């Protein structure tokens, strides 16, 4: 693989000195030992994007489950009540702390490309990109990872059978619930696409129309598919009746999945990325997410500054410059670690960060055009995240997605499974942007069985006195939201303050700082503009769900982002 010139000298130096927990090909050597506290909270906290999902988690804890059983309940219930963001036909990434072993684990349940993937399917006859094929219908869907990931989570780390941890989702799908305004809005927004496929219309448009406000909405076919998973584990989805229905439906609508693609799917455990910052240990997502690498690179750069002693403008300046450099790197190099060699030793090295810090000027923005070029990227706002800490100190953060609103909008007949449109997270067509404006590199080119690059960054922050589980949806903004959440938490903010904190975002290109109203006061904005920054106001973004744990009094706190109405952070 060719690394850009600016990186080669450092890479060579690092190869000579050796470092970090990753081999140069991205394969984890060992997960570094954790340093989580030996105390136990004695009660539990859950924060998710929907109160029904948070309550499902508590229901399963009350039946003797641990955080990982609760996570299965929350994720499967979100599949029913928040299908616009995540679900049974999508995938997830999970960061876990296993208290009894004092061990951190990462579960990669990201989708894979079917073996018959063909880049020409994403082009029109005239060679221009076919955005419809990339985003709608079965060609846009990767082989789902969510069912296999939840089965792995339950079997390897949970205490309860799937029949118990999946029960709330099955009941909610069968008995029905009142969809919130966000789901109703998504169905209305995508009505034309849902009408293209009879099973999608049957599920989301009862009587030919989106459900009315306050109407009970049921999804018995999804309930049946979760029941098969509860009964048979992986085999309930990836083999037999469900697999056959998925493949038949995909083929009937022009897609190219095979029974073998489903049978071959495996959720994988990987060593998480671990970075130390100001006395805290941050455990976060490795590739095929770009998020953890970017967060580690940013924190390594920021380690060289005393942000607490700075005025707001200079604090923001250094954080933005660190974001700029991390985003420049992350799409150049990263992809599925089972397919591409990545210079993780370099990207995660403090020495590399030292080098990047050298060209950050104290009072001046670095135009992105002055740095060796990377791809453009525009933030998108989908996906979901939830955080859990249980009474024994187990911690789990899961970010889960079907990609764009209501994924591919394609439901496989007879299954209730809404398929993702995650294929668009590959660099499908060279030099053509995806839905987030992402161009990507060869490292993220589609290939049969390969996982597409993600920004999902579920993170666990462990300190001597306090720990937290932090994550958020939001496309490329996931990375900067989680980074800012970590910084706020380390500065002493509560779960509520971390979730509510105003946000800013820079991602190398476009060379603008996206700002939420109120994030900078007038004087700070003026100072940043004087330094050369273009500030671009945006509607509030993200949907952070945070649980914190104060080890000094064993108090848990859970907060759901106040920007959206249906979330619930609860401690019991
Ligand atoms: N589909 C959005 C992501 O994985 O980052």
XYZ file of C-alpha atoms and ligand atoms in Angstrom:
577
model
C 0.000 0.000 0.000
C 1.273 3.526 -0.776
C 1.276 5.857 2.203
C 1.422 9.593 1.531
C 4.865 11.167 1.669
C 4.177 13.064 4.905
C 3.655 9.761 6.692
C 6.343 7.536 5.332
C 9.275 8.810 7.395
C 7.292 8.514 10.606
C 6.004 5.105 9.639
C 9.543 3.904 9.069
C 10.649 5.292 12.438
C 7.740 3.575 14.169
C 8.377 0.285 12.449
C 11.931 0.469 13.720
C 10.955 1.334 17.280
C 7.738 -0.782 17.398
C 4.777 0.225 19.573
C 1.069 -0.008 20.370
C -1.365 -2.874 20.565
C -1.833 -3.280 16.822
C 0.210 -4.981 14.152
C 0.847 -2.932 11.008
C -1.813 -4.971 9.198
C -4.396 -3.840 11.712
C -4.789 -7.224 13.387
C -5.036 -6.867 17.149
C -2.204 -8.487 19.071
C -3.773 -8.485 22.502
C -6.393 -6.299 24.180
C -4.484 -4.256 26.741
C -5.500 -4.968 30.364
C -8.223 -2.709 31.688
C -7.931 -0.440 34.707
C -11.605 -0.213 35.655
C -12.397 0.163 39.353
C -13.019 -2.843 41.560
C -16.047 -1.200 43.236
C -19.559 -2.071 41.992
C -22.378 0.462 41.539
C -25.143 -1.730 43.031
C -27.726 -0.248 40.670
C -27.992 0.215 36.890
C -28.242 3.023 34.338
C -29.506 2.870 30.765
C -29.813 5.681 28.222
C -31.311 5.046 24.790
C -33.150 6.868 22.035
C -36.559 5.474 22.996
C -38.206 5.036 26.394
C -39.659 1.653 25.348
C -36.143 0.400 24.632
C -34.711 1.761 27.906
C -37.592 0.111 29.796
C -37.008 -3.158 27.907
C -33.424 -3.105 29.207
C -34.615 -2.641 32.808
C -37.216 -5.403 32.364
C -34.455 -7.851 31.468
C -32.194 -6.650 34.308
C -35.082 -7.328 36.704
C -35.196 -10.909 35.409
C -31.592 -11.438 36.516
C -29.863 -10.259 33.363
C -26.649 -8.282 33.191
C -25.756 -5.251 31.042
C -25.212 -7.480 28.007
C -28.624 -9.141 28.266
C -30.092 -5.655 28.686
C -28.223 -4.549 25.569
C -29.841 -7.373 23.583
C -33.253 -6.217 24.831
C -32.566 -2.540 24.055
C -31.155 -3.185 20.554
C -33.948 -5.559 19.528
C -36.618 -3.201 20.881
C -35.048 -0.286 18.993
C -35.364 -2.438 15.862
C -39.130 -2.370 16.446
C -39.698 1.173 17.736
C -36.914 3.119 15.960
C -36.541 1.259 12.618
C -35.606 4.488 10.861
C -32.224 4.328 12.628
C -31.240 0.726 13.318
C -32.557 -2.805 13.365
C -32.627 -6.469 12.580
C -31.647 -5.854 8.942
C -28.656 -3.658 9.870
C -25.496 -3.901 11.929
C -23.803 -2.540 15.052
C -20.570 -1.977 16.875
C -20.263 -2.538 20.608
C -17.635 -1.636 23.192
C -17.863 -3.771 26.332
C -16.225 -3.780 29.727
C -16.534 -7.203 31.389
C -16.277 -6.399 35.098
C -15.511 -9.871 36.455
C -12.538 -10.285 34.103
C -11.566 -6.588 34.157
C -11.422 -6.891 30.372
C -12.505 -4.763 27.425
C -13.929 -6.281 24.252
C -15.171 -4.903 20.965
C -17.881 -6.638 18.930
C -17.994 -5.915 15.212
C -21.428 -6.809 13.837
C -20.964 -4.644 10.756
C -22.606 -5.770 7.506
C -20.601 -7.414 4.706
C -20.841 -7.109 0.927
C -22.438 -10.115 -0.797
C -19.930 -12.212 -2.789
C -21.620 -11.223 -6.058
C -21.120 -7.483 -5.437
C -20.426 -5.762 -8.739
C -19.381 -2.088 -8.830
C -21.063 -1.764 -12.253
C -24.436 -2.250 -10.530
C -23.925 1.190 -8.984
C -23.455 2.932 -12.344
C -26.025 4.139 -14.851
C -25.620 2.952 -18.490
C -23.833 6.245 -19.251
C -21.256 5.562 -16.505
C -22.588 8.143 -14.046
C -23.190 6.992 -10.438
C -26.573 5.367 -9.866
C -27.398 6.827 -6.474
C -30.723 5.011 -6.311
C -29.011 1.606 -6.511
C -26.579 2.703 -3.790
C -29.270 3.901 -1.388
C -32.587 2.165 -2.119
C -33.651 -1.413 -2.709
C -31.755 -4.664 -2.193
C -28.590 -3.735 -4.117
C -27.905 -1.125 -1.443
C -28.036 -3.684 1.376
C -25.133 -5.495 2.983
C -25.554 -8.874 4.698
C -26.996 -7.947 8.117
C -24.813 -8.269 11.218
C -27.272 -7.295 13.974
C -28.810 -10.752 14.598
C -25.407 -12.501 14.740
C -23.979 -9.742 16.932
C -26.817 -9.963 19.450
C -26.634 -13.768 19.531
C -22.875 -13.552 20.189
C -23.379 -10.899 22.890
C -26.043 -12.974 24.647
C -24.269 -16.317 24.398
C -20.762 -15.188 25.270
C -21.442 -12.448 27.818
C -25.092 -12.575 28.893
C -26.702 -14.657 31.619
C -30.162 -15.172 30.191
C -31.514 -17.154 27.246
C -32.466 -15.184 24.143
C -36.096 -16.128 24.772
C -35.947 -13.776 27.796
C -33.770 -10.978 26.410
C -35.697 -10.825 23.110
C -39.111 -11.058 24.788
C -39.760 -7.291 25.088
C -39.036 -6.738 21.376
C -41.229 -9.664 20.347
C -44.072 -8.459 22.584
C -43.779 -4.838 21.404
C -43.770 -5.867 17.740
C -46.734 -8.220 18.208
C -48.911 -6.088 20.535
C -47.975 -2.806 18.893
C -46.984 0.652 20.109
C -47.576 4.299 19.216
C -44.777 5.411 16.858
C -43.113 8.669 17.907
C -43.117 11.778 15.722
C -39.650 11.007 14.383
C -40.648 7.580 13.041
C -43.879 8.965 11.606
C -41.876 11.754 9.933
C -39.436 9.212 8.469
C -42.277 7.096 7.045
C -43.866 10.186 5.494
C -40.508 11.334 4.092
C -39.835 7.917 2.509
C -43.445 7.081 1.496
C -42.675 7.150 -2.249
C -39.775 4.713 -1.804
C -41.725 2.439 0.543
C -44.482 2.244 -2.092
C -41.993 0.735 -4.580
C -41.923 -2.616 -2.740
C -45.152 -4.368 -1.648
C -43.673 -5.784 1.596
C -42.328 -2.337 2.562
C -45.714 -0.768 1.913
C -47.468 -3.553 3.830
C -45.265 -2.938 6.866
C -44.999 0.847 6.955
C -48.146 1.991 5.127
C -51.087 0.142 6.667
C -54.172 0.959 4.581
C -51.855 2.573 2.040
C -50.903 5.467 4.303
C -48.390 6.157 7.101
C -49.852 5.355 10.534
C -51.806 8.275 11.983
C -50.597 10.141 15.062
C -51.495 8.106 18.142
C -52.416 4.979 16.160
C -51.145 1.611 17.436
C -48.752 0.076 14.910
C -47.871 -3.632 14.841
C -45.125 -5.639 13.120
C -46.060 -9.333 13.557
C -43.622 -10.551 10.889
C -40.666 -8.948 12.643
C -41.949 -10.512 15.909
C -41.910 -13.928 14.213
C -38.346 -13.454 12.927
C -37.089 -12.463 16.414
C -38.896 -15.551 17.758
C -36.985 -17.768 15.340
C -33.727 -16.147 16.505
C -34.754 -16.644 20.160
C -35.429 -20.310 19.426
C -32.530 -21.179 17.099
C -29.903 -18.459 17.563
C -27.982 -17.596 14.374
C -29.775 -20.389 12.516
C -33.088 -18.552 12.992
C -31.874 -15.820 10.635
C -28.871 -16.974 8.603
C -30.196 -20.448 7.717
C -33.535 -22.105 7.039
C -36.846 -20.351 6.583
C -35.722 -16.746 7.199
C -32.579 -17.033 5.060
C -34.571 -18.490 2.167
C -37.193 -15.719 2.385
C -34.479 -13.033 2.506
C -32.665 -14.407 -0.545
C -35.891 -14.941 -2.506
C -37.101 -11.415 -1.798
C -33.740 -9.832 -2.637
C -33.542 -11.759 -5.945
C -37.130 -10.951 -6.913
C -36.272 -7.247 -6.587
C -33.002 -7.375 -8.550
C -30.481 -7.992 -5.753
C -27.657 -10.514 -5.594
C -27.512 -12.175 -2.149
C -26.990 -15.924 -1.868
C -27.787 -18.400 0.909
C -24.012 -18.818 1.231
C -23.583 -15.075 1.974
C -25.942 -15.434 4.924
C -24.464 -18.732 6.112
C -20.944 -17.232 5.975
C -21.748 -14.158 8.058
C -19.919 -13.949 11.398
C -19.945 -11.222 14.048
C -16.345 -10.732 15.190
C -14.584 -9.839 18.384
C -11.743 -7.414 17.909
C -9.337 -5.712 20.270
C -10.662 -2.213 20.924
C -8.526 0.868 20.452
C -7.278 2.173 23.777
C -5.874 5.639 24.328
C -4.834 7.332 27.571
C -5.660 11.005 28.012
C -5.269 13.152 31.138
C -5.397 10.138 33.466
C -8.383 8.537 31.736
C -8.376 5.388 29.642
C -10.594 5.664 26.579
C -11.693 2.350 25.069
C -13.187 2.810 21.629
C -13.930 1.377 18.184
C -11.208 -0.116 15.942
C -11.556 -0.574 12.153
C -13.790 -1.231 10.312
C -14.812 1.919 12.163
C -12.752 4.992 11.448
C -14.064 6.555 14.668
C -11.706 5.205 17.300
C -8.597 5.845 15.213
C -9.691 9.452 14.636
C -10.588 9.994 18.308
C -7.228 8.564 19.417
C -5.346 10.721 16.928
C -7.190 13.857 18.073
C -6.582 13.104 21.773
C -2.916 12.378 21.078
C -2.579 15.780 19.395
C -4.493 17.549 22.205
C -2.284 15.900 24.813
C 0.356 18.481 23.908
C -1.791 21.446 24.988
C -3.145 22.641 28.325
C -6.697 23.288 27.109
C -7.934 24.137 30.615
C -5.678 27.200 30.760
C -6.860 28.566 27.390
C -9.597 31.019 26.493
C -12.558 29.499 24.600
C -11.303 30.575 21.170
C -7.856 29.006 21.541
C -9.307 25.837 23.090
C -11.645 25.517 20.085
C -8.812 26.383 17.689
C -6.596 23.514 18.847
C -9.477 21.031 18.925
C -10.536 22.028 15.389
C -6.981 21.709 14.076
C -6.701 18.246 15.649
C -10.060 17.263 14.067
C -8.863 18.581 10.688
C -5.725 16.422 10.753
C -7.457 13.277 11.991
C -10.181 13.504 9.329
C -7.520 14.129 6.676
C -5.968 10.806 7.605
C -8.878 8.601 8.381
C -10.405 8.040 4.969
C -7.046 7.764 3.258
C -6.068 4.638 5.104
C -8.923 2.799 6.731
C -11.103 -0.128 5.724
C -11.944 -3.673 6.808
C -8.933 -5.010 8.783
C -9.566 -8.478 7.332
C -8.949 -7.100 3.835
C -6.579 -4.119 4.019
C -3.258 -3.346 5.622
C -3.509 -0.179 7.689
C -0.738 1.839 9.306
C -2.411 1.786 12.725
C 0.898 1.769 14.577
C 1.602 5.095 12.925
C -1.834 6.686 13.246
C -2.149 5.752 16.917
C 1.362 6.723 17.889
C 2.040 9.704 20.160
C 5.124 10.382 17.997
C 2.941 10.766 14.923
C 0.742 13.195 16.869
C 3.879 15.112 17.922
C 4.678 15.552 14.242
C 1.159 16.717 13.389
C 1.236 19.232 16.238
C 4.347 20.876 14.789
C 2.502 22.665 11.999
C -0.449 23.909 14.076
C 0.027 27.656 14.423
C -0.952 29.291 17.730
C -3.345 31.916 16.353
C -4.172 30.818 12.845
C -6.317 28.215 11.120
C -4.464 25.871 8.746
C -6.414 25.880 5.470
C -7.140 22.253 4.568
C -5.765 23.021 1.093
C -2.329 23.498 2.708
C -2.328 19.909 3.988
C -1.827 16.937 1.638
C -5.280 16.264 0.266
C -7.842 13.737 1.437
C -11.461 13.156 0.472
C -14.427 15.428 1.090
C -17.028 14.329 3.557
C -20.356 15.847 4.519
C -22.055 15.045 7.782
C -25.226 12.950 7.807
C -27.474 12.282 10.746
C -28.718 8.735 11.185
C -28.076 5.643 13.317
C -28.700 5.218 17.074
C -26.618 4.741 20.206
C -27.323 3.451 23.705
C -25.246 3.132 26.873
C -25.626 0.771 29.848
C -23.842 0.238 33.177
C -25.172 -2.535 35.425
C -24.997 -3.087 39.188
C -21.844 -5.213 38.852
C -19.933 -2.584 36.893
C -20.341 -4.188 33.459
C -20.424 -1.453 30.837
C -21.598 -1.504 27.240
C -22.031 1.099 24.534
C -23.667 0.054 21.264
C -23.985 2.162 18.145
C -26.325 0.504 15.678
C -27.493 1.445 12.218
C -29.377 0.687 9.019
C -27.505 3.702 7.538
C -29.792 6.281 5.897
C -33.377 7.007 7.090
C -35.235 3.654 7.009
C -32.171 2.067 5.380
C -32.817 0.756 1.879
C -36.623 1.142 2.462
C -36.782 -2.472 1.245
C -38.540 -5.024 3.441
C -38.014 -8.704 2.588
C -41.436 -10.312 2.110
C -42.605 -12.545 4.941
C -39.832 -11.557 7.389
C -40.567 -8.021 8.633
C -36.837 -7.376 8.039
C -36.101 -3.868 6.774
C -32.753 -4.075 4.980
C -29.963 -1.573 5.516
C -28.423 0.575 2.750
C -24.940 0.196 4.141
C -23.356 -0.597 0.735
C -23.211 3.187 0.277
C -20.628 3.319 3.086
C -18.188 1.639 0.678
C -16.360 3.824 -1.819
C -18.681 2.259 -4.456
C -17.643 4.347 -7.428
C -14.065 5.679 -7.528
C -13.923 9.473 -7.062
C -17.692 9.758 -6.496
C -19.034 10.772 -3.082
C -21.489 8.721 -1.024
C -24.533 10.118 0.813
C -22.236 11.840 3.325
C -20.053 13.299 0.553
C -17.444 10.622 1.270
C -15.090 9.744 -1.567
C -12.993 7.135 0.226
C -9.978 5.247 -1.002
C -9.098 1.811 -2.331
C -8.964 0.630 1.276
C -12.751 0.976 1.352
C -13.553 -0.342 -2.138
C -16.350 -2.963 -2.195
C -15.400 -6.646 -2.290
C -17.376 -9.813 -1.545
C -17.391 -10.582 2.192
C -15.758 -7.257 3.114
C -17.093 -4.841 5.758
C -17.704 -1.229 4.750
C -16.013 1.568 6.734
C -18.079 3.141 9.505
C -17.862 6.169 11.785
C -19.559 4.435 14.708
C -17.605 5.103 17.902
C -19.165 3.562 21.037
C -16.694 4.514 23.778
C -16.008 3.717 27.418
C -14.037 6.264 29.449
C -12.479 4.961 32.654
C -10.889 7.211 35.276
C -9.798 6.770 38.878
C -12.870 8.600 40.217
C -15.396 8.467 37.369
C -16.249 6.373 34.317
C -18.706 6.832 31.462
C -20.215 5.107 28.456
C -20.606 7.632 25.631
C -21.809 7.447 22.029
C -24.038 9.075 19.455
C -25.432 8.693 15.942
C -24.678 11.276 13.266
C -22.579 9.969 10.334
C -19.159 11.588 10.357
C -20.210 13.884 13.236
C -20.315 10.800 15.488
C -16.548 11.115 15.816
C -16.481 14.758 16.884
C -19.554 14.401 19.100
C -17.988 11.516 21.003
C -14.664 13.362 21.200
C -16.368 16.491 22.605
C -18.410 14.286 24.977
C -15.204 12.692 26.284
C -13.596 16.124 26.792
C -16.668 17.440 28.642
C -16.786 14.347 30.846
C -13.087 14.597 31.697
C -13.652 18.282 32.534
C -16.135 17.068 35.192
C -19.497 17.476 33.434
C -22.472 15.330 34.481
C -24.216 12.885 32.131
C -26.899 15.519 31.455
C -24.295 18.208 30.716
C -22.317 15.888 28.416
C -25.449 14.977 26.410
C -26.703 18.565 26.232
C -23.390 20.341 25.513
C -23.478 22.443 22.342
C -21.417 21.022 19.487
C -19.000 22.046 16.766
C -17.607 19.891 13.978
C -14.761 20.043 11.465
C -13.905 17.214 9.088
C -11.044 18.520 6.921
C -13.285 19.058 3.905
C -15.410 21.038 3.434
C -13.078 23.464 5.205
C -15.734 24.932 7.506
C -16.543 24.618 11.179
C -20.168 23.516 11.631
C -21.559 25.248 14.713
C -24.664 24.619 16.751
C -26.403 27.807 17.870
C -24.844 28.956 21.153
C -21.719 26.794 21.084
C -19.465 29.892 20.930
C -20.225 33.300 22.399
C -19.913 36.359 20.152
C -16.354 37.196 21.237
C -15.166 33.609 20.633
C -16.830 33.487 17.204
C -15.177 36.799 16.285
C -11.775 35.551 17.462
C -12.132 32.282 15.525
C -13.098 34.185 12.367
C -10.022 36.392 12.869
C -7.903 33.233 12.991
C -9.269 32.300 9.550
C -12.143 29.938 10.344
C -15.406 29.888 8.410
C -18.200 29.165 10.903
C -21.278 27.554 9.368
C -24.441 27.388 11.508
C -26.324 24.080 11.411
C -29.486 22.709 12.916
C -28.731 20.850 16.186
C -27.336 17.392 15.458
C -26.714 14.096 17.229
C -28.569 11.960 19.740
C -26.111 11.252 22.492
C -26.957 8.705 25.193
C -24.617 8.713 28.179
C -24.322 6.795 31.452
C -21.781 7.966 34.050
C -20.523 6.283 37.204
C -18.918 8.133 40.097
C -16.720 5.614 41.891
C -16.430 7.792 45.001
C -20.085 7.399 45.984
C -21.016 4.668 43.451
C -23.666 6.932 41.952
C -24.825 6.295 38.392
C -26.382 8.920 36.171
C -28.024 8.391 32.768
C -28.949 11.033 30.213
C -30.561 11.027 26.805
C -29.882 13.912 24.432
C -32.404 16.721 25.065
C -32.408 17.522 21.340
C -34.937 14.742 20.681
C -38.133 13.904 22.526
C -38.446 10.109 22.828
C -35.170 9.178 24.519
C -34.879 8.096 28.133
C -31.912 7.991 30.473
C -32.866 6.210 33.690
C -31.174 4.852 36.791
C -32.794 2.163 38.950
N -23.751 4.104 8.271
C -23.071 5.099 8.992
C -21.839 4.602 9.658
O -21.694 3.420 9.887
O -20.980 5.385 9.951
